PDB file of C-alpha atoms and ligand atoms in Angstrom:
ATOM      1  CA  UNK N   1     -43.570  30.273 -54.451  1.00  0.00           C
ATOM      2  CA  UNK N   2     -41.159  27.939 -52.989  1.00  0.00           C
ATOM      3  CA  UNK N   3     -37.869  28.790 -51.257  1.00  0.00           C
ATOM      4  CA  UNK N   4     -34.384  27.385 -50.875  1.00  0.00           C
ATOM      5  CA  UNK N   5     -30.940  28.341 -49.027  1.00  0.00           C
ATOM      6  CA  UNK N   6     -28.179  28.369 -50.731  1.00  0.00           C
ATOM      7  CA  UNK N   7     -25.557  27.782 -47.511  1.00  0.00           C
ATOM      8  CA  UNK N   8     -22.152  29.474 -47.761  1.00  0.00           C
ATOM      9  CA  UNK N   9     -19.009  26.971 -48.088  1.00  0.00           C
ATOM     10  CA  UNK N  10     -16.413  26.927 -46.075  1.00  0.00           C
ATOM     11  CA  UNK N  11     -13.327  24.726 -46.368  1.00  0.00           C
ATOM     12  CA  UNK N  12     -11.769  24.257 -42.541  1.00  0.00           C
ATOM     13  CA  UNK N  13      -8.827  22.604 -44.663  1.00  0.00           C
ATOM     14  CA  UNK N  14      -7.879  21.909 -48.717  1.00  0.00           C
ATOM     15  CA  UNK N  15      -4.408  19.896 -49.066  1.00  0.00           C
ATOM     16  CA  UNK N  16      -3.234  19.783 -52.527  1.00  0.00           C
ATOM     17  CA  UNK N  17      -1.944  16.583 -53.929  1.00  0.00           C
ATOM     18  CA  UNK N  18      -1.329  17.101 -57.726  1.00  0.00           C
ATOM     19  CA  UNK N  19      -1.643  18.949 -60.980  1.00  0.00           C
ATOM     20  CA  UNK N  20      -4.091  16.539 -63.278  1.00  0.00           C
ATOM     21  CA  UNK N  21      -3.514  16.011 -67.056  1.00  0.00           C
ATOM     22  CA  UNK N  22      -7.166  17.985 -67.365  1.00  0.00           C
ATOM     23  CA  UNK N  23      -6.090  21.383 -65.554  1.00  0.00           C
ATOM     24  CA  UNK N  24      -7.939  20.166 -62.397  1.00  0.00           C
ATOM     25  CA  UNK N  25      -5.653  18.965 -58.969  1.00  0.00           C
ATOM     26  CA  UNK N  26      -6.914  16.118 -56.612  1.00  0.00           C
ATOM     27  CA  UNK N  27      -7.241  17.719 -53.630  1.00  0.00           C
ATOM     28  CA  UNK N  28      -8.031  16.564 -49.877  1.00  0.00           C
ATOM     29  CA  UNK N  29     -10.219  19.254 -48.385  1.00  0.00           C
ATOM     30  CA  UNK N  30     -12.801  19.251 -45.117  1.00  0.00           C
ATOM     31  CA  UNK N  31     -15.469  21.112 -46.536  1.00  0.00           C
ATOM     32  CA  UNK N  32     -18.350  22.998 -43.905  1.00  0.00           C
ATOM     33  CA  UNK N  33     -21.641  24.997 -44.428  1.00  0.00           C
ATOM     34  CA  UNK N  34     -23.001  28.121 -42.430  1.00  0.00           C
ATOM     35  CA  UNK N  35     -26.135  29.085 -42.109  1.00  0.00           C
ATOM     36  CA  UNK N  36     -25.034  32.291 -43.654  1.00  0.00           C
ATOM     37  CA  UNK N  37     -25.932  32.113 -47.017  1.00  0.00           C
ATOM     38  CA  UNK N  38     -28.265  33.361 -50.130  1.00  0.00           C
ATOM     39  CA  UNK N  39     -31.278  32.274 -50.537  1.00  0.00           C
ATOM     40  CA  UNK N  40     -32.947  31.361 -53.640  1.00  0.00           C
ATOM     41  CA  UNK N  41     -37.145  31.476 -54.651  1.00  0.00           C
ATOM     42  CA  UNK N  42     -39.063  29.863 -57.694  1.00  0.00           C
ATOM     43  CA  UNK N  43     -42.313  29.654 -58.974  1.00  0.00           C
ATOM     44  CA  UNK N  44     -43.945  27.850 -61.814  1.00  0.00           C
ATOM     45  CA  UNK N  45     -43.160  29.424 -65.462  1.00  0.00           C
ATOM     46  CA  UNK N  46     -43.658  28.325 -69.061  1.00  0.00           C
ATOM     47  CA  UNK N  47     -39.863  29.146 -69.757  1.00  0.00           C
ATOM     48  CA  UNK N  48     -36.866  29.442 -67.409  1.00  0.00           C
ATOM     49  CA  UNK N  49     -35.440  32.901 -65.784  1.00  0.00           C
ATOM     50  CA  UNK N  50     -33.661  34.598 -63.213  1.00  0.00           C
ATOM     51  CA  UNK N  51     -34.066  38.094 -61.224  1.00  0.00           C
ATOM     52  CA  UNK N  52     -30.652  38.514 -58.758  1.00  0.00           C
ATOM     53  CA  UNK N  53     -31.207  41.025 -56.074  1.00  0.00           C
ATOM     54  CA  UNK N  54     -28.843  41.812 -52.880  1.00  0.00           C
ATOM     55  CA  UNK N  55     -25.489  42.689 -51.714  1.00  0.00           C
ATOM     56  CA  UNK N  56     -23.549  41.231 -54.795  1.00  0.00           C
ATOM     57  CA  UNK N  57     -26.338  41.128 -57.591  1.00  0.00           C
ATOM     58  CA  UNK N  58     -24.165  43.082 -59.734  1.00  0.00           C
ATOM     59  CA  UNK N  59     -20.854  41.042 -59.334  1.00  0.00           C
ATOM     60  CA  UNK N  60     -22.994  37.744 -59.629  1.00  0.00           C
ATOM     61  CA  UNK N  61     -24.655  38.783 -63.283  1.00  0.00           C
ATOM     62  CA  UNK N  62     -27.887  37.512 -64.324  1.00  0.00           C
ATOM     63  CA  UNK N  63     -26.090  36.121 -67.737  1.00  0.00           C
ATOM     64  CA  UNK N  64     -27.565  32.428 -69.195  1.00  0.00           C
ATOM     65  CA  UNK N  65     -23.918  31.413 -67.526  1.00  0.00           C
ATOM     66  CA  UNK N  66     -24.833  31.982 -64.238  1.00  0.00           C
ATOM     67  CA  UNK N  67     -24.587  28.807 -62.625  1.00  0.00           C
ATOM     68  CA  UNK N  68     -28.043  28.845 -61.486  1.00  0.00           C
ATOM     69  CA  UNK N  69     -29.672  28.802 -64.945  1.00  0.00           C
ATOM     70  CA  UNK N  70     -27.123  26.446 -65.888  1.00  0.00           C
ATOM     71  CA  UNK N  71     -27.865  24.059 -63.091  1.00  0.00           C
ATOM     72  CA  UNK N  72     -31.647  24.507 -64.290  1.00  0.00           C
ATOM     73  CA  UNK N  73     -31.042  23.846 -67.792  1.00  0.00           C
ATOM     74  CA  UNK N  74     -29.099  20.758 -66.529  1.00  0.00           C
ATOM     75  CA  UNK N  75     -31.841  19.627 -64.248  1.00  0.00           C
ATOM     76  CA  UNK N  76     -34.843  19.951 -67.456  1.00  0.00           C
ATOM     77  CA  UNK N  77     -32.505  18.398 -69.727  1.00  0.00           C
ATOM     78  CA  UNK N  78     -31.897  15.313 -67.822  1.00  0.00           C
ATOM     79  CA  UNK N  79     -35.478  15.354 -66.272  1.00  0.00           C
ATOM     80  CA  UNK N  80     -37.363  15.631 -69.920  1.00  0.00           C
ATOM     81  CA  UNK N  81     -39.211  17.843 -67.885  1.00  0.00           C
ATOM     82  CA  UNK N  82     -40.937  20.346 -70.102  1.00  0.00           C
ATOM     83  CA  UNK N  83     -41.518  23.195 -67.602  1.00  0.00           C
ATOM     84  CA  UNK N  84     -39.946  26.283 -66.481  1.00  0.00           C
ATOM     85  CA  UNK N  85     -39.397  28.272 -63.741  1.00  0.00           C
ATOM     86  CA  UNK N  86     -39.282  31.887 -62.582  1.00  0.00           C
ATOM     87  CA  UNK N  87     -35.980  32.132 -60.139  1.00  0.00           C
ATOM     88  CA  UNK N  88     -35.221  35.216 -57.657  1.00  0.00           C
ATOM     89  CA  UNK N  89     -31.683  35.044 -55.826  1.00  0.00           C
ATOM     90  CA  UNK N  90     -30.851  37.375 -52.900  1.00  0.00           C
ATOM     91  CA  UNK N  91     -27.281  37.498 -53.625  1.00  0.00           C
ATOM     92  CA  UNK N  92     -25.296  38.419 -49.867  1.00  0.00           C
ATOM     93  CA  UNK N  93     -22.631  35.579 -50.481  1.00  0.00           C
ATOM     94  CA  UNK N  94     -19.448  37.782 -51.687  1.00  0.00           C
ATOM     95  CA  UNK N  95     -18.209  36.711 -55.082  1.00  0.00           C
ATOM     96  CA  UNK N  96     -14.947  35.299 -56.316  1.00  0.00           C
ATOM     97  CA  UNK N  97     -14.345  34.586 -52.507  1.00  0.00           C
ATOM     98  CA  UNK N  98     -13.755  31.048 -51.636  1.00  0.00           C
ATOM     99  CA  UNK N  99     -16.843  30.758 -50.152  1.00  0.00           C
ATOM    100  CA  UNK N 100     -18.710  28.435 -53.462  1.00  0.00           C
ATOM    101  CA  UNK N 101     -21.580  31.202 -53.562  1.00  0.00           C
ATOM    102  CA  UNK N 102     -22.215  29.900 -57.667  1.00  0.00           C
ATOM    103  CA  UNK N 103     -21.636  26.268 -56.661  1.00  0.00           C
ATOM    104  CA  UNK N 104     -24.032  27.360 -53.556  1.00  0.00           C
ATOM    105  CA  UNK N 105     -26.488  28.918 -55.664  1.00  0.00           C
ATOM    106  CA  UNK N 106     -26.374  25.870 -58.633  1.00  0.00           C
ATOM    107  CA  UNK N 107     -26.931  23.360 -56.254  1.00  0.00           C
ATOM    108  CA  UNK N 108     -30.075  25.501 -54.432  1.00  0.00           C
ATOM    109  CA  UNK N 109     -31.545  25.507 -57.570  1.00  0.00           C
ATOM    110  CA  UNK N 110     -30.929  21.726 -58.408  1.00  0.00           C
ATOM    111  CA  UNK N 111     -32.624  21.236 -55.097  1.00  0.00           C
ATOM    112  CA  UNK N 112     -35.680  23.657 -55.412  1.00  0.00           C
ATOM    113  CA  UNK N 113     -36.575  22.934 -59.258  1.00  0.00           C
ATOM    114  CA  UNK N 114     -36.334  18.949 -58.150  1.00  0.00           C
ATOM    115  CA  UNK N 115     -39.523  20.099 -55.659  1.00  0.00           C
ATOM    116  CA  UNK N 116     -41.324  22.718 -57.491  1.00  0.00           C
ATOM    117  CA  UNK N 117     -41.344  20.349 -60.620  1.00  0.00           C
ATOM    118  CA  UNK N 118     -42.038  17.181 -58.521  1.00  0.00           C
ATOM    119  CA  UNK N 119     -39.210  14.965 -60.001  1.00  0.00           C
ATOM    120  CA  UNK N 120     -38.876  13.075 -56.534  1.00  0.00           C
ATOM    121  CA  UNK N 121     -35.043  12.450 -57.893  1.00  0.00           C
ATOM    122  CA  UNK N 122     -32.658  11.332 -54.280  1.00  0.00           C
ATOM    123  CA  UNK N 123     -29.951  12.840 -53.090  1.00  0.00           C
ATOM    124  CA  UNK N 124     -27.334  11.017 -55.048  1.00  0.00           C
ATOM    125  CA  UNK N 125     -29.165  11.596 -58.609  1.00  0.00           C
ATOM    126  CA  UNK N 126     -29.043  14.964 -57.777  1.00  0.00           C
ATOM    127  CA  UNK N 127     -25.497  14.695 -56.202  1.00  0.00           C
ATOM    128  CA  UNK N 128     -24.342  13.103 -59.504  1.00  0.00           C
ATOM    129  CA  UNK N 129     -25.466  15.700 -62.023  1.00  0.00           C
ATOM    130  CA  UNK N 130     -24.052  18.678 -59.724  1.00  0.00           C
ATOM    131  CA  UNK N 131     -20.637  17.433 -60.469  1.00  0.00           C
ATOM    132  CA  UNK N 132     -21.340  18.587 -64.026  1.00  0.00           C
ATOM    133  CA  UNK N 133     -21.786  21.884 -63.008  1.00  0.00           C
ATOM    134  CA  UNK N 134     -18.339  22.163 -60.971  1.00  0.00           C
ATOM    135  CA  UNK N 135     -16.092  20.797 -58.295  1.00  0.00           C
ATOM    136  CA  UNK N 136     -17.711  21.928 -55.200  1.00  0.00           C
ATOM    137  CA  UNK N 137     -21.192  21.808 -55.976  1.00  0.00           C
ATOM    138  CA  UNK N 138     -21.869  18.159 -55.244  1.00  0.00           C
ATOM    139  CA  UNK N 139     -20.852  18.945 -51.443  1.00  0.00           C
ATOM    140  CA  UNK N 140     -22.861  21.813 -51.716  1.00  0.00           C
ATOM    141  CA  UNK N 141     -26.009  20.347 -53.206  1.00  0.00           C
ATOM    142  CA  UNK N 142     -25.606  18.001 -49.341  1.00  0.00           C
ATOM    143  CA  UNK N 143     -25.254  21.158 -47.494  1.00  0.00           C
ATOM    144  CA  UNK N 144     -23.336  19.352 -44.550  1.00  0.00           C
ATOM    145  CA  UNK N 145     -19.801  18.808 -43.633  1.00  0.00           C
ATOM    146  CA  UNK N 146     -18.124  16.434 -45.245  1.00  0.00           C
ATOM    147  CA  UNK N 147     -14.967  15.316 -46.589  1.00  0.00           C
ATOM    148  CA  UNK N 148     -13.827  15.503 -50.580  1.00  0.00           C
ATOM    149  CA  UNK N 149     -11.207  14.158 -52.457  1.00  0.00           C
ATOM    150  CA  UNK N 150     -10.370  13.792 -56.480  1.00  0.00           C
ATOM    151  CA  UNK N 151     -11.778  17.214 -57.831  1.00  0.00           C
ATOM    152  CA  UNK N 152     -13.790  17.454 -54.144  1.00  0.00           C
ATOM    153  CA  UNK N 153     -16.212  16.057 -55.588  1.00  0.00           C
ATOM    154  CA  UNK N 154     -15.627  12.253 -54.144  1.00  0.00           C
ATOM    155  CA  UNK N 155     -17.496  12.834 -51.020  1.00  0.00           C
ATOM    156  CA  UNK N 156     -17.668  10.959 -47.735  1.00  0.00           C
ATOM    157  CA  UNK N 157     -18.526  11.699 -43.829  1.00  0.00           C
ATOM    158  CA  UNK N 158     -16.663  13.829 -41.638  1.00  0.00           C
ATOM    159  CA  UNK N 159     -16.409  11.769 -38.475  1.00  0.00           C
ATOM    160  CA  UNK N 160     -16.413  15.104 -35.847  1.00  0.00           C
ATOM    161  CA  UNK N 161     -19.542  16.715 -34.739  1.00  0.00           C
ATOM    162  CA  UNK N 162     -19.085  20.075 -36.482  1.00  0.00           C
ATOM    163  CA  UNK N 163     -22.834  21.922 -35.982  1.00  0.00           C
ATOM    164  CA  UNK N 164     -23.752  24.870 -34.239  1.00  0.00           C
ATOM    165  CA  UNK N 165     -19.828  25.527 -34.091  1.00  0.00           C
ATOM    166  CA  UNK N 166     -19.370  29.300 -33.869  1.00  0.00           C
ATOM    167  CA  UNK N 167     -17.677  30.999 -36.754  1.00  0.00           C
ATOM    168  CA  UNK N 168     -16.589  34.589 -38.182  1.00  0.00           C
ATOM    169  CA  UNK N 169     -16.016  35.121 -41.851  1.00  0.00           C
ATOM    170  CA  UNK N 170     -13.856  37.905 -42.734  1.00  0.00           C
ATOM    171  CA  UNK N 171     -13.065  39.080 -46.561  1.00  0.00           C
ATOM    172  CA  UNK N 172     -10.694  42.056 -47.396  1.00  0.00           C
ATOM    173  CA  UNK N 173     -13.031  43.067 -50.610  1.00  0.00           C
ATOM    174  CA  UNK N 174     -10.673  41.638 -52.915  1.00  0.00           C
ATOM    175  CA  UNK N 175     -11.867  38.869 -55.364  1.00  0.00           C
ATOM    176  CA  UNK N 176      -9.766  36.321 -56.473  1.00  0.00           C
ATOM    177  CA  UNK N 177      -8.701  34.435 -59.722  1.00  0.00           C
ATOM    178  CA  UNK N 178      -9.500  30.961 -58.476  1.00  0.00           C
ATOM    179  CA  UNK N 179      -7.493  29.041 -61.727  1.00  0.00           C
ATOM    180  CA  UNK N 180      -4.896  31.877 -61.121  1.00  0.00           C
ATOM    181  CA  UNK N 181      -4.539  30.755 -57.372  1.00  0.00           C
ATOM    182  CA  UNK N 182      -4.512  26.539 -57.943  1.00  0.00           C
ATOM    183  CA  UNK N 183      -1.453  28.073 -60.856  1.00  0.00           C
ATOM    184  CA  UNK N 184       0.280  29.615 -57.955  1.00  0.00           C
ATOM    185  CA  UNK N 185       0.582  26.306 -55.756  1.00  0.00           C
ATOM    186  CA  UNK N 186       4.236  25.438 -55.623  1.00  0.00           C
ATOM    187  CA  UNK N 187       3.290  21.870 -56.569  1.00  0.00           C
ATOM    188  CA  UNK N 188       4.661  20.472 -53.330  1.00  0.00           C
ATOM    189  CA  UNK N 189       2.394  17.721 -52.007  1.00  0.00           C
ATOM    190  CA  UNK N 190       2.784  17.790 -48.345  1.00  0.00           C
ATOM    191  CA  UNK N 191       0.032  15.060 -47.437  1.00  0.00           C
ATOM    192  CA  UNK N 192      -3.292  14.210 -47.461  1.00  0.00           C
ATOM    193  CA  UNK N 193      -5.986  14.369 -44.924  1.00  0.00           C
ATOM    194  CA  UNK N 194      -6.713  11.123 -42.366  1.00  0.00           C
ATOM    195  CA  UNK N 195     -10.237  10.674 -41.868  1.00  0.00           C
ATOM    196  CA  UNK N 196     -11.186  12.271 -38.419  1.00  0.00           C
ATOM    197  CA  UNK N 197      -7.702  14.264 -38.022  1.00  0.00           C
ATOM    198  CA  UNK N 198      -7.667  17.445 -35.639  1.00  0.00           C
ATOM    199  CA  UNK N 199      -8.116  20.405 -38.192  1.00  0.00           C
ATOM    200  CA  UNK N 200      -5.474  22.413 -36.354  1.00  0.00           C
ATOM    201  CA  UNK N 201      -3.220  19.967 -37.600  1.00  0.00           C
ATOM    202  CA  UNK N 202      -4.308  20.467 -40.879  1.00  0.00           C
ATOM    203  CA  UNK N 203      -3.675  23.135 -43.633  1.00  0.00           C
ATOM    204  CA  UNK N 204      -5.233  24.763 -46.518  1.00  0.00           C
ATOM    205  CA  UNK N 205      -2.429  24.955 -49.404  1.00  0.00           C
ATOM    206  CA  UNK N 206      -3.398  27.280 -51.252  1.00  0.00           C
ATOM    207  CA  UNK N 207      -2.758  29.842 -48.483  1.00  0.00           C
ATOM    208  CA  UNK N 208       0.431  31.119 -50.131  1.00  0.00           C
ATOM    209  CA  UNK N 209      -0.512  31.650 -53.564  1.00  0.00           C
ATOM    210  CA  UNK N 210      -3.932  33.735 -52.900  1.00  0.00           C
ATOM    211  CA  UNK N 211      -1.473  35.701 -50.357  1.00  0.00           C
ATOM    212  CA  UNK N 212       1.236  36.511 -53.217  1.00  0.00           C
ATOM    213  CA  UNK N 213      -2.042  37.864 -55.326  1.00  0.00           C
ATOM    214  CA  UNK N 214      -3.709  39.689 -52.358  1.00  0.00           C
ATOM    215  CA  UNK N 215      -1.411  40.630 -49.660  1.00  0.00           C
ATOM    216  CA  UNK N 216      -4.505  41.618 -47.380  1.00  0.00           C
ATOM    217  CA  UNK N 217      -5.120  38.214 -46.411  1.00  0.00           C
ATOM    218  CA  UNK N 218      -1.939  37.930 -44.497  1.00  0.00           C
ATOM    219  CA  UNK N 219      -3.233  40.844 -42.625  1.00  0.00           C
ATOM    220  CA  UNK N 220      -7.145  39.054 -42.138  1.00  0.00           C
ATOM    221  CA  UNK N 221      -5.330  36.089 -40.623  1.00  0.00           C
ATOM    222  CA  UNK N 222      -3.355  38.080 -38.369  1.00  0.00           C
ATOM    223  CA  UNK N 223      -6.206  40.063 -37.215  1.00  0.00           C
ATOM    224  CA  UNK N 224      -8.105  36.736 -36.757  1.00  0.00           C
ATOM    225  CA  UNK N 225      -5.662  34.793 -35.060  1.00  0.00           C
ATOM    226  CA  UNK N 226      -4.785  37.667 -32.735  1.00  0.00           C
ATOM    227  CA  UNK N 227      -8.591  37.406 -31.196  1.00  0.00           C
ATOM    228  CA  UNK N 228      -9.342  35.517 -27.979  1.00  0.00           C
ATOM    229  CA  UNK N 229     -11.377  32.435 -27.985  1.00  0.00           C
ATOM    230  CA  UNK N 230     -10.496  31.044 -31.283  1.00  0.00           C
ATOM    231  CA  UNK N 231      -9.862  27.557 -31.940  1.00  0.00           C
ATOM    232  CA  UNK N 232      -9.220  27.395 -35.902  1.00  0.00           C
ATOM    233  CA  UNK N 233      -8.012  30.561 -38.390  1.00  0.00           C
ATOM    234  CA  UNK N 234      -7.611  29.372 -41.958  1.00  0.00           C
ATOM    235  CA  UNK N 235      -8.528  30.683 -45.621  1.00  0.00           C
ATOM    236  CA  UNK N 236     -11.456  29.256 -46.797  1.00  0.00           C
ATOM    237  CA  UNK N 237     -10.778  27.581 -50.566  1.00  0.00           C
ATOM    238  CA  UNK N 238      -8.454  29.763 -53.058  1.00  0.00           C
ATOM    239  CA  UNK N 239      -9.665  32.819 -50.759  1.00  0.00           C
ATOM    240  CA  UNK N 240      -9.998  36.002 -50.428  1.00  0.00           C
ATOM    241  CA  UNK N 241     -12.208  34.868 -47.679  1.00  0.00           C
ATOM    242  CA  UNK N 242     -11.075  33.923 -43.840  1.00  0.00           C
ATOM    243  CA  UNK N 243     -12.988  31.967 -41.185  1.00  0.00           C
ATOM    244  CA  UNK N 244     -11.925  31.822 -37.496  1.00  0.00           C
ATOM    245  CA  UNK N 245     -14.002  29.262 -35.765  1.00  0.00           C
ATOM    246  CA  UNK N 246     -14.915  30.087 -31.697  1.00  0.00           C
ATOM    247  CA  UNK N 247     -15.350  28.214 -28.917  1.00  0.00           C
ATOM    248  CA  UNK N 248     -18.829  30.665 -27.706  1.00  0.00           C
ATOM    249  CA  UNK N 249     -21.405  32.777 -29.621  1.00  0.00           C
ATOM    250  CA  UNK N 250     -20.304  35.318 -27.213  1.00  0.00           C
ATOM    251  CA  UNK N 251     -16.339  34.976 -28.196  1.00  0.00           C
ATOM    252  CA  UNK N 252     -17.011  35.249 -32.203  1.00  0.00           C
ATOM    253  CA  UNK N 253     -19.214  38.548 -31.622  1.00  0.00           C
ATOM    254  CA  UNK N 254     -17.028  40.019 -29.211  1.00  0.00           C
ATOM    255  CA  UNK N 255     -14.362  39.032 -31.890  1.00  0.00           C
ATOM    256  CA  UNK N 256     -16.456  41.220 -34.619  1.00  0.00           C
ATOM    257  CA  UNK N 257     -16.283  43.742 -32.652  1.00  0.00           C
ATOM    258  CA  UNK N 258     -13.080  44.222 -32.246  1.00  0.00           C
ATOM    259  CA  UNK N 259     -12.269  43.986 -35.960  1.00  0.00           C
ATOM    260  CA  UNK N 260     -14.418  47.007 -35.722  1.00  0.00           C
ATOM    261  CA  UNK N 261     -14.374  49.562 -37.725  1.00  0.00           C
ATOM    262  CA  UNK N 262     -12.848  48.185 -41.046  1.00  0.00           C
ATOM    263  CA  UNK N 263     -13.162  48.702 -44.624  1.00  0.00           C
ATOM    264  CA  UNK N 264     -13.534  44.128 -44.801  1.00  0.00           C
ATOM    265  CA  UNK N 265     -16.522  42.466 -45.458  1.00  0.00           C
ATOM    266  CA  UNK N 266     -18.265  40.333 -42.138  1.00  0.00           C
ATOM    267  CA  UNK N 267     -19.987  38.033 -41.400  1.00  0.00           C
ATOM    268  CA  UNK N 268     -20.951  35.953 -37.859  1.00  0.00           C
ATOM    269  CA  UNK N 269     -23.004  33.141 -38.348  1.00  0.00           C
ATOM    270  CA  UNK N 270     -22.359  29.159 -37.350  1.00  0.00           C
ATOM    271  CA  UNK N 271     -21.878  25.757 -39.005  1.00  0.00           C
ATOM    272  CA  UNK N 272     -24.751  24.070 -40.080  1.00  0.00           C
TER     273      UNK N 272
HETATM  274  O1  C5P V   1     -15.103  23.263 -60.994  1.00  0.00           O
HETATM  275  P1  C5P V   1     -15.075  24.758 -60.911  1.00  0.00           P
HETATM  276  O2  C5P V   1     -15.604  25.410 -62.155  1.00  0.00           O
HETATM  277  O3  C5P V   1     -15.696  25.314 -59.669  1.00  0.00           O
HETATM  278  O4  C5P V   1     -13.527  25.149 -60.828  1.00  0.00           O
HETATM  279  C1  C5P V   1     -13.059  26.443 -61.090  1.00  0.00           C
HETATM  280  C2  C5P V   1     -11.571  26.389 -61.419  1.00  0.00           C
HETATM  281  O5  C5P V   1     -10.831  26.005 -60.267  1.00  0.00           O
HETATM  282  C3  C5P V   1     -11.204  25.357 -62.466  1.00  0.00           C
HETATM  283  O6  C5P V   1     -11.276  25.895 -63.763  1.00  0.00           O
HETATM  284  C4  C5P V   1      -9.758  25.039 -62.115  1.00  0.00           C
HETATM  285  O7  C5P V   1      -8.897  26.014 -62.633  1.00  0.00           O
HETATM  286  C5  C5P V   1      -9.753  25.180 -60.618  1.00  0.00           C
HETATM  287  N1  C5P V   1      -9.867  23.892 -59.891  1.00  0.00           N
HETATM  288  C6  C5P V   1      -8.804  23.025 -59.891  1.00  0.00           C
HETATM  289  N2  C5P V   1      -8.903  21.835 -59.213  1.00  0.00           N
HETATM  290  C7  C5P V   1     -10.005  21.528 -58.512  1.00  0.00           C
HETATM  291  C8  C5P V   1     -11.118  22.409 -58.481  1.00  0.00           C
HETATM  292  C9  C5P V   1     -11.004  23.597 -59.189  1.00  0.00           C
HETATM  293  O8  C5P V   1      -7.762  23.285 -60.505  1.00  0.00           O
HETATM  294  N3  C5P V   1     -10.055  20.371 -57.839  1.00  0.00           N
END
């Protein structure tokens, strides 16, 4: 039995440039990972399948379109290997939350059926069929901050040091329409991202839109930016999902804990 995380996504900023002729937008975005995450087992099978347990199993669906048997299918097709593979997923990433659980969970399972059936493919092979299975899970089959343009799946470094950082994600249980927020944007490009740029300075565009569909995030980042010892509150992706980012372990818990008693979703954890 092998095992693989599946690290949460976080983007600390998405700038949207324009609408594309193929219903995708180039985008500028800083994307990060926690080491909050699901977490994703195999083991050697003569045909390919997948159990989902956890917090979201249900939400997630165990469907041949789940992104994980898709990535799989992906991975034997363009391997020729003949093999399958028995897959369990502990599902605690919310879904629909701007946090790239499937594109999370696709590119865990690019990276564990690459081991368990002893392709030896690199990085970038790897790297190069995950944009097949979706914008964001190229940056998620690295697992490391980075910086995306085009789709975000044109990656590059992320000049600041960004691991260990403390962080708090917050999500008001609603899940969100991503297509239905990128439709919202007001289609006002307000500049892209220069490399190594303070993220305070920075933005996430799609802020508005996911707040016109789900007024609760308004009331997330207010609650976020109201705690002591932050140093970044933004919406991660097209939402529901907020991250504050602390300067001390000590600040972020004491900041849990005095969001309390709420009906939101939580999770402390850190950058990876
Ligand atoms: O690529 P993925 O399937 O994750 O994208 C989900 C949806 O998000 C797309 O169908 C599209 O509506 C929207 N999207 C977009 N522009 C991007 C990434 C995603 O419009 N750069």
């Amino acid at each position: 039995m092998l095992f693989e995380p599946a690290p949460a996504k976080v983007n600390l900023a998405l700038h949207l440039r324009c609408r594309r002729p193929d219903g995708y937008h180039d985008l500028e975005t800083v994307f990060a990972f926690t080491a909050f995450g699901d977490t994703l087992h195999a083991e050697a099978d003569d045909e390919l399948s997948l159990a989902i347990a956890g917090d979201w199993a249900v939400a997630a669906g165990e469907g041949s379109d789940n992104l994980v048997l898709r990535a799989a299918v992906a991975l034997r097709q363009a391997s020729g290997h003949r093999g399958g593979a028995r897959l369990h997923l502990d599902k605690r990433i919310p879904v629909a939350a701007g946090l790239g659980g499937g594109s999370a969970d696709a590119a865990a399972a690019l990276r564990l059926l690459n081991r368990l059936w002893g392709l030896g493919w690199e990085m970038p092979r790897l790297v190069a069929l995950a944009a097949g299975l979706g914008a964001d899970v190229p940056a998620c089959v690295e697992s490391r901050a980075c910086f995306g343009s085009g789709r975000g799946d044109a990656l590059a470094p992320w000049p600041a040091e960004l691991a260990g950082t403390p962080v708090l994600l917050v999500n008001p249980r609603v899940p969100m329409p991503t297509s239905a927020v990128f439709a919202g944007w007001d289609g006002t490009d307000r500049g892209g991202i220069a490399p190594g740029a303070a993220l305070a300075d920075l933005r996430n565009d799609m802020t508005d839109a996911a707040v016109a569909i789900a007024a609760p995030i308004a009331a997330v980042l207010a609650r976020l930016r109201s705690l002591a010892g932050t140093t970044l509150v933004r919406m991660s992706g097209s939402g529901a999902t907020c991250l504050a980012l602390f300067q001390t372990a000590d600040a972020r818990d004491q900041g849990a804990a005095m969001l309390g008693d709420t009906s939101w979703w939580m999770a402390p954890t850190s950058l990876l």
